Short mmCIF file of C-alpha atoms in Angstrom, two decimals:
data_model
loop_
_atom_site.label_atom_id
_atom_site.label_comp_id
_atom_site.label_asym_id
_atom_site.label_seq_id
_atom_site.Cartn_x
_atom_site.Cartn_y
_atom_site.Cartn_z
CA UNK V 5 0.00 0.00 0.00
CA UNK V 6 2.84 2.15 0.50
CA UNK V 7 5.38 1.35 -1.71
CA UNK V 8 5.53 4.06 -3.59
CA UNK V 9 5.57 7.71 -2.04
CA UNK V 10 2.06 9.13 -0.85
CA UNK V 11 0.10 11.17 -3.61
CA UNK V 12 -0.37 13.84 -1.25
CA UNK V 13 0.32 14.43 2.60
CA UNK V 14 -1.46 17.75 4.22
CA UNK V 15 -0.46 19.62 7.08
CA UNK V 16 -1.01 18.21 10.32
CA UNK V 17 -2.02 19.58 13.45
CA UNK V 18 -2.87 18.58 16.53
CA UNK V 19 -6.44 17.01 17.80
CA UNK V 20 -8.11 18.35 20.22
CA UNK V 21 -8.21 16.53 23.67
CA UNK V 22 -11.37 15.59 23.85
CA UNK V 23 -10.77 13.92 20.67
CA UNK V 24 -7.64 12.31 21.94
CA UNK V 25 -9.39 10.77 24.87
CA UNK V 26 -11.89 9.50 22.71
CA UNK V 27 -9.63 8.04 20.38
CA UNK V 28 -6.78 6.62 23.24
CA UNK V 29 -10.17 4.95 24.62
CA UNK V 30 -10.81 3.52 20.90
CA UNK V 31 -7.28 2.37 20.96
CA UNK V 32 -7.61 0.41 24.20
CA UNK V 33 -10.81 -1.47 23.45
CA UNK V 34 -10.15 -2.00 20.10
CA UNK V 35 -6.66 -3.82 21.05
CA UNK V 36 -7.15 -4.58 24.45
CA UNK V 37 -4.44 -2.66 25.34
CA UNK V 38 -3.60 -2.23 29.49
CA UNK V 39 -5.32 1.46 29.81
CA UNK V 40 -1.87 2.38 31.31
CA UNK V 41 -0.43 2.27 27.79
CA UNK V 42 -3.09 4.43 26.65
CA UNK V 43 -0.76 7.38 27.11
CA UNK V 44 1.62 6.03 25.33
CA UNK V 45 -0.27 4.25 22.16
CA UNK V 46 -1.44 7.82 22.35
CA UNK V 47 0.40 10.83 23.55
CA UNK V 48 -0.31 13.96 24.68
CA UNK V 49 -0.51 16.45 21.46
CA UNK V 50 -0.57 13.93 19.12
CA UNK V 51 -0.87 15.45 15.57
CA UNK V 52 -3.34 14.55 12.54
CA UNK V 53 -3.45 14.33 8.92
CA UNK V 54 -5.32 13.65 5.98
CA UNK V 55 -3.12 12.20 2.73
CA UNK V 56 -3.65 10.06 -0.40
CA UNK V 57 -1.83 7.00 -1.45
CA UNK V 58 -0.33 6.57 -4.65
CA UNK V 59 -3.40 4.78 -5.92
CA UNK V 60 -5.57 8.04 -4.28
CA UNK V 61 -6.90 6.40 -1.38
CA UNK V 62 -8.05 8.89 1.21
CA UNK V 63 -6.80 8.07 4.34
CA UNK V 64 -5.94 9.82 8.12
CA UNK V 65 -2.40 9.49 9.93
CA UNK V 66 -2.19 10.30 13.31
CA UNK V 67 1.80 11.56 14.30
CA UNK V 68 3.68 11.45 17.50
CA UNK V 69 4.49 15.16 18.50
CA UNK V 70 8.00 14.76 19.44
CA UNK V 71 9.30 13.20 16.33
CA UNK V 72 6.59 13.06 13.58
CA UNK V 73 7.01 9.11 13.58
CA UNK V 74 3.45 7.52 12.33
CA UNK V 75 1.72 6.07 14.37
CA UNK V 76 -1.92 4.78 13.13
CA UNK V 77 -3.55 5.28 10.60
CA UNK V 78 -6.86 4.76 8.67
CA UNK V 79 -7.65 4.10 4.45
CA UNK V 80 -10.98 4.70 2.96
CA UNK V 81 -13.39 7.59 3.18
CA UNK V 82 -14.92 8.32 6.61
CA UNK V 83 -13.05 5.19 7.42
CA UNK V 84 -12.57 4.52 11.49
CA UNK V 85 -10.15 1.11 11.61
CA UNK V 86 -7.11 1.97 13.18
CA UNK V 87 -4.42 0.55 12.01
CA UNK V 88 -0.92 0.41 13.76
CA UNK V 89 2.07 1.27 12.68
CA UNK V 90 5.31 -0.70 13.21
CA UNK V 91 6.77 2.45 15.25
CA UNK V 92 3.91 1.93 17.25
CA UNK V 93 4.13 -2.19 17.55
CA UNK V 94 8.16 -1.35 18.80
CA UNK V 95 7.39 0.98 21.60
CA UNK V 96 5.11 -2.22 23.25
CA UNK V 97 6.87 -5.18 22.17
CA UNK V 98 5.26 -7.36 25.23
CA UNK V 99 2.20 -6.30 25.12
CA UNK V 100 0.87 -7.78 21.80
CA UNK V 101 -1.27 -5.52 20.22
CA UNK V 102 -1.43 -7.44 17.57
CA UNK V 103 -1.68 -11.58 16.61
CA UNK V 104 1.88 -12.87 15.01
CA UNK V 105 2.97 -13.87 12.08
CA UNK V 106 6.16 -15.99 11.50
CA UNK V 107 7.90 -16.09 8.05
CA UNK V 108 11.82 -16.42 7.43
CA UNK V 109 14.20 -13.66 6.85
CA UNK V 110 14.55 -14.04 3.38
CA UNK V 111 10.71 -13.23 2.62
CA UNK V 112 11.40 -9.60 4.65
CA UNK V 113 13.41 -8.04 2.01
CA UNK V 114 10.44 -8.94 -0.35
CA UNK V 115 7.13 -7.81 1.68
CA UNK V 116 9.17 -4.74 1.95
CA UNK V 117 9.42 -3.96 -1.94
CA UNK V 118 5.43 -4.68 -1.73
CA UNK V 119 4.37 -8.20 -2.05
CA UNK V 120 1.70 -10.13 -0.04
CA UNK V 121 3.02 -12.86 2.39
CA UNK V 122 1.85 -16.13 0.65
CA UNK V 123 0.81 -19.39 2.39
CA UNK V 124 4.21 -21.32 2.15
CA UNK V 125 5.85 -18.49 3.66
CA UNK V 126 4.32 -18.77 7.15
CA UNK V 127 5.66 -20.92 9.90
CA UNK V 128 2.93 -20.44 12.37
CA UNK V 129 0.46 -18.07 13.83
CA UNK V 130 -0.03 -16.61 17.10
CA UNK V 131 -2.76 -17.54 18.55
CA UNK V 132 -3.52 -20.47 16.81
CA UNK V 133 -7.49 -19.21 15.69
CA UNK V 134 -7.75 -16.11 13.32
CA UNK V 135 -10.74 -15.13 11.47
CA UNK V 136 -10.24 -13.74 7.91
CA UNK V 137 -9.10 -10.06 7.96
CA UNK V 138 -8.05 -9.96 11.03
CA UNK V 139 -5.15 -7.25 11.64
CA UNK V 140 -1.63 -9.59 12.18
CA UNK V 141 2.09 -8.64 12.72
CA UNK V 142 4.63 -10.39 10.71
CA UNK V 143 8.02 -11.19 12.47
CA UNK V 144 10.94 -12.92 11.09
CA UNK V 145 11.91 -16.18 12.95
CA UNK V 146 15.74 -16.97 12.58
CA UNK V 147 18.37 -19.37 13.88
CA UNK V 148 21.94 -18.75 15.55
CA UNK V 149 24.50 -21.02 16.78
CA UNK V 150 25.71 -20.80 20.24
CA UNK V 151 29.12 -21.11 21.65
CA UNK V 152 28.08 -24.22 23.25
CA UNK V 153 26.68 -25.91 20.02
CA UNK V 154 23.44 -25.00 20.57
CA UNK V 155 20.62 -22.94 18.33
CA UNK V 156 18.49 -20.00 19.85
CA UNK V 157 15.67 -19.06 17.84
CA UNK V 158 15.68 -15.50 17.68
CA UNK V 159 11.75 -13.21 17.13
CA UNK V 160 12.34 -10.56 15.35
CA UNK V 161 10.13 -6.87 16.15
CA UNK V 162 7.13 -6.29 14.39
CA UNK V 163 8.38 -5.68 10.57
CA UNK V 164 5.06 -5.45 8.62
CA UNK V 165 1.43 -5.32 8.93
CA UNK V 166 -1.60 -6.61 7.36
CA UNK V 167 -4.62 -8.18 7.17
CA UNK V 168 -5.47 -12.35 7.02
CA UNK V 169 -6.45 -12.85 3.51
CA UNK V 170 -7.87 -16.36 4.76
CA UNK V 171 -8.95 -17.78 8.00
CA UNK V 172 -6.18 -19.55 10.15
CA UNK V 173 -8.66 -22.91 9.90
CA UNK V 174 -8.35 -22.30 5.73
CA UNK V 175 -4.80 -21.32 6.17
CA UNK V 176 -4.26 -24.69 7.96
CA UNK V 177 -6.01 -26.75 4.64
CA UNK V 178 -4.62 -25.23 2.26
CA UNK V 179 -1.22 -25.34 3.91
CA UNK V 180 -1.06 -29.40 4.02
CA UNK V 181 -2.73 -29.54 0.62
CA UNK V 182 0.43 -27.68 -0.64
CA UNK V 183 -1.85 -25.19 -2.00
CA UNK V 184 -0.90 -21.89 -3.31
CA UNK V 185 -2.70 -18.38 -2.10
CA UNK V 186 -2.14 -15.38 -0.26
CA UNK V 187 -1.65 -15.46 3.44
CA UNK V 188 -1.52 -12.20 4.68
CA UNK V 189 -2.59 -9.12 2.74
CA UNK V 190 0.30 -6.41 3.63
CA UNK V 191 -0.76 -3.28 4.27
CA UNK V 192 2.42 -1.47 5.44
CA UNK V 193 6.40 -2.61 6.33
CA UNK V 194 9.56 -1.38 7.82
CA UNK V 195 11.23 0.94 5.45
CA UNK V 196 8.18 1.68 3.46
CA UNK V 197 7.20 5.09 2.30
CA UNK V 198 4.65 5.54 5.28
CA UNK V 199 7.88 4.40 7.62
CA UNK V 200 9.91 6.72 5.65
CA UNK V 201 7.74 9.98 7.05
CA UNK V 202 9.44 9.14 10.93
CA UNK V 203 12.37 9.25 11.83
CA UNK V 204 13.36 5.68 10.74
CA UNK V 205 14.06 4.17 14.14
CA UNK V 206 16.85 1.48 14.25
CA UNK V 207 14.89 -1.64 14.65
CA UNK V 208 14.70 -2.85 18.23
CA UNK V 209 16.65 -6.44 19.25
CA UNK V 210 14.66 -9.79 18.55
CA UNK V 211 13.46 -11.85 21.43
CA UNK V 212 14.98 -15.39 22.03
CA UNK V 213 12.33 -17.88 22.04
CA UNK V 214 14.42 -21.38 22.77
CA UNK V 215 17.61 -23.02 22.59
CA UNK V 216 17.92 -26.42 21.11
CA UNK V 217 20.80 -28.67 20.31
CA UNK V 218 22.61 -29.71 17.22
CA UNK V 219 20.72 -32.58 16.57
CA UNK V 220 17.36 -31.28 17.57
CA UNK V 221 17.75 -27.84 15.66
CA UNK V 222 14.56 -27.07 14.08
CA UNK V 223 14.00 -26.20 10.68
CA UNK V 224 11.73 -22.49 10.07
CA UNK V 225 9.24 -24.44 8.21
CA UNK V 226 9.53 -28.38 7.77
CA UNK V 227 6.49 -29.17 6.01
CA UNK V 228 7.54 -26.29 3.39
CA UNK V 229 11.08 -27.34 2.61
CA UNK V 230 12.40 -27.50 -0.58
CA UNK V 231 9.18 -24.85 -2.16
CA UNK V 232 9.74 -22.47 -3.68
CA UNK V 233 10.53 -19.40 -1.71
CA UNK V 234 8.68 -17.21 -4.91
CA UNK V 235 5.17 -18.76 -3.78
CA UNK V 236 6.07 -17.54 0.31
CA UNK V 237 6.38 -14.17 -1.01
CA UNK V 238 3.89 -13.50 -4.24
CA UNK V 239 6.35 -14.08 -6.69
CA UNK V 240 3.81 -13.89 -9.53
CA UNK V 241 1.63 -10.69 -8.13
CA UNK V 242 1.45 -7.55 -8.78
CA UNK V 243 4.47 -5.47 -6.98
CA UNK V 244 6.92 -2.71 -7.62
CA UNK V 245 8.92 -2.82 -10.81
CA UNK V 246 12.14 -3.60 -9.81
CA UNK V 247 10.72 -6.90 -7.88
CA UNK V 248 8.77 -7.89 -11.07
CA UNK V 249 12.10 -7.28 -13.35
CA UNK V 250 14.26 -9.37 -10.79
CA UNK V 251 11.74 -12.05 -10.43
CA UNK V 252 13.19 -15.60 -11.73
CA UNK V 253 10.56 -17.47 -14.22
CA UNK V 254 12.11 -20.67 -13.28
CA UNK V 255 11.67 -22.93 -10.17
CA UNK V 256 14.45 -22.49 -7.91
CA UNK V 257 14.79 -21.05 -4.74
CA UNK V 258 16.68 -17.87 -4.64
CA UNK V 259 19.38 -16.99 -2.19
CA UNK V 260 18.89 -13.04 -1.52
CA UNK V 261 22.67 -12.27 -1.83
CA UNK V 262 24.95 -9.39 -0.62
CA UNK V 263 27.20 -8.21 -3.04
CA UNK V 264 30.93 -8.49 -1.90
CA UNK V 265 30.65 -4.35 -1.11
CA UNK V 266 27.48 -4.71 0.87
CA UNK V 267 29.29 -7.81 2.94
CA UNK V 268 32.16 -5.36 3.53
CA UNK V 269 29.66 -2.90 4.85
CA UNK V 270 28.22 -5.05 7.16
CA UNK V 271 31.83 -6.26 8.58
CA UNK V 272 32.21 -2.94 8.84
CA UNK V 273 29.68 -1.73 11.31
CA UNK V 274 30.47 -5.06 13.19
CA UNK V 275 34.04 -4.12 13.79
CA UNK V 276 32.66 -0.86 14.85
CA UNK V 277 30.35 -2.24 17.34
CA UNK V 278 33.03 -4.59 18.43
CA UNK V 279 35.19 -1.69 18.98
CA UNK V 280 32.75 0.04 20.78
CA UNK V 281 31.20 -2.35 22.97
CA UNK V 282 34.56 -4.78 23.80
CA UNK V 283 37.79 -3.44 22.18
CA UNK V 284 37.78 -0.28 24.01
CA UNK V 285 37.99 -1.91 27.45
CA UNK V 286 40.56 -4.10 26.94
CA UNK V 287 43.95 -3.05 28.62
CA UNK V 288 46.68 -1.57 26.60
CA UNK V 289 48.63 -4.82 27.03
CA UNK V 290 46.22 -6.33 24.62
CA UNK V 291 47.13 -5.13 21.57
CA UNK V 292 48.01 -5.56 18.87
CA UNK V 293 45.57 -8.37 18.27
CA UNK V 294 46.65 -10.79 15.14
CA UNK V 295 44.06 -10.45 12.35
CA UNK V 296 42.65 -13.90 12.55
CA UNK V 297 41.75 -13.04 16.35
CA UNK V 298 40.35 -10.15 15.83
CA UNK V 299 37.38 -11.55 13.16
CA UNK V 300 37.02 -14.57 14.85
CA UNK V 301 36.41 -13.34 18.53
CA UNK V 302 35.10 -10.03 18.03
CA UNK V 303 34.30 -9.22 14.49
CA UNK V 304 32.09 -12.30 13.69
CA UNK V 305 30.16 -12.17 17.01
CA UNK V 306 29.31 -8.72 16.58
CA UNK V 307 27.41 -9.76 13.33
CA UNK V 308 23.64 -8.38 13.24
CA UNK V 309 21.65 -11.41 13.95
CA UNK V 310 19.42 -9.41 11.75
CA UNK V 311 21.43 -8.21 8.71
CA UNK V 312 18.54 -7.60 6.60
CA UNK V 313 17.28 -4.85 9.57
CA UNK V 314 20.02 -3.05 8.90
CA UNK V 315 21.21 -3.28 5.59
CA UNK V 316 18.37 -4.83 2.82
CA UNK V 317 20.93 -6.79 -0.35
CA UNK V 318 20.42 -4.89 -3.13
CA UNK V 319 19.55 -7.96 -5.48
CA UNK V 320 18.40 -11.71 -5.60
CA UNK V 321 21.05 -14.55 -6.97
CA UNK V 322 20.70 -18.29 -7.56
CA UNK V 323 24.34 -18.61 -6.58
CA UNK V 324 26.01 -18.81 -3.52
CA UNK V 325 26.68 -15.61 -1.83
CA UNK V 326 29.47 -13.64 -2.06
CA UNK V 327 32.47 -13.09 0.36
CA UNK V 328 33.70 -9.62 1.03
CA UNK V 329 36.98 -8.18 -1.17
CA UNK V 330 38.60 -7.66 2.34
CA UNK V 331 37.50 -10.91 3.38
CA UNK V 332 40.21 -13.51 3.06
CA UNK V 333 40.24 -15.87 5.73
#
């Protein structure tokens, strides 16, 4: 819905506070949100404003004060369903506002460039029972490997938001059938154009969910493996023109690959962080560190366990990924 810049965005201003009450009190009921977080789902001054989409939808957003970040907003004429933003799902992570949605990482990269999540790509729903339409947050599940052997799975924040396009009961059917479909119909993500009005908020930390070992090590979707990761994420709809030119016709399963730059990037910021967060403490005494120390005990743990969060690859490949120029290990 927003993947391409709004058609128009007018001035906003703020409501008045009888209207805020009324619609912090809408916010709680409607999301049976603790009436302490009222305040915050809605603060104090919070500013309004009426835009079009792209497509010249009419809708309302409603704006924090302090930073103009969006945080609901409404489509349709004289239309009253609220609908949250992520900035809004990250500042109550616990408090599930909304039901979740599990996909893998590599769908992310293509909800955000404006497809629909499609059945294969979901790994399971939170709570189990949905009703078609209902309002859902995707999250990205992922795996990492522990010192010890073991695997922590690893919840991602609250990266898109949309709408069942099927009941979890049909979702479940069509889902052991192997059947094709829509999942979730998306109606905003992380680094959209409706994210890009904020401030564009460094996405929080993920949650661990469980550690497993070797052996036991789950796989994000068993009964899905070896589909095609094109069905997860709408492969053949209707989407921004870049994802419809880099679509492959054939049936393989793409790897979303860094370029050897973009891997150099991200090594980059990790030896930052591990500079700022370890290497500075260390006693003078400690240095210099040999190379092959310094990636393996502080560069490679300082990897984002979501690299997609903070830098998207610029392209999809078939072959193996990349190594960084630098990179020679």
């Amino acid at each position: 819905m927003f993947k391409k810049p709004l058609g128009q965005l007018k001035t906003s201003a703020p409501i008045r506070a009888s209207d805020r009450r009324k619609l912090k009190q809408r916010v709680v009921t409607t999301f049976s949100a603790n009436p302490e977080d009222g305040d915050t789902l809605v603060p104090e001054g919070i500013l309004t404003a009426k835009f079009f989409t792209y497509a010249k939808e009419p809708g309302t957003l409603y704006l924090e004060p302090t930073n103009g970040n969006p945080l609901w907003f409404t489509i349709g004429k004289g239309s009253e369903d609220l609908i949250p933003t992520v900035y809004t799902l990250w500042k109550l992570q616990n408090s599930n506002l909304l039901p979740t949605v599990l996909t893998p990482s590599a769908v992310i990269p293509i909800l955000v460039g404006g497809a629909d999540l499609m059945i294969p790509g979901v790994i399971t729903l939170s709570p189990a029972e949905l009703e078609q339409n209902r309002l859902v947050a995707i999250h990205q599940l992922t795996s990492t490997k522990n010192d010890d052997g073991t695997f922590t799975r690893m919840l991602s924040p609250p990266l898109a938001v949309g709408r069942m396009a099927v009941s979890s009961e049909d979702l479940k059917i069509k889902s052991n059938a192997e059947e094709k479909g829509k999942a979730v119909l998306v109606l905003h993500t992380w680094k959209d154009h409706l994210w890009d009005i904020g401030q564009k908020d460094d996405v929080p930390p993920g949650t661990p969910l469980s550690s497993t070992n070797r052996s036991t090590e789950p796989q994000e979707d068993p009964a899905a493996e070896g589909r095609d990761e094109n069905q997860a994420t709408g492969e053949g709809n209707e989407r921004e023109d870049q994802i419809e030119d880099n679509a492959d016709d054939n049936d393989v399963t793409p790897n979303f690959a860094y370029t050897p730059q973009e891997i150099t990037d991200l090594l980059n910021k990790s030896l930052i962080h591990a500079i700022t967060h370890q290497l500075s403490s260390l006693p003078n005494a400690s240095f210099p560190i040999p190379s092959s120390q310094l990636y393996s005990t502080y560069i490679q743990p300082c990897r984002p366990a979501y690299p997609t969060s903070v830098l998207l690859p610029s392209a999809a490949s078939t072959e193996d990924p990349p190594r960084s120029p630098h990179y020679s290990h």
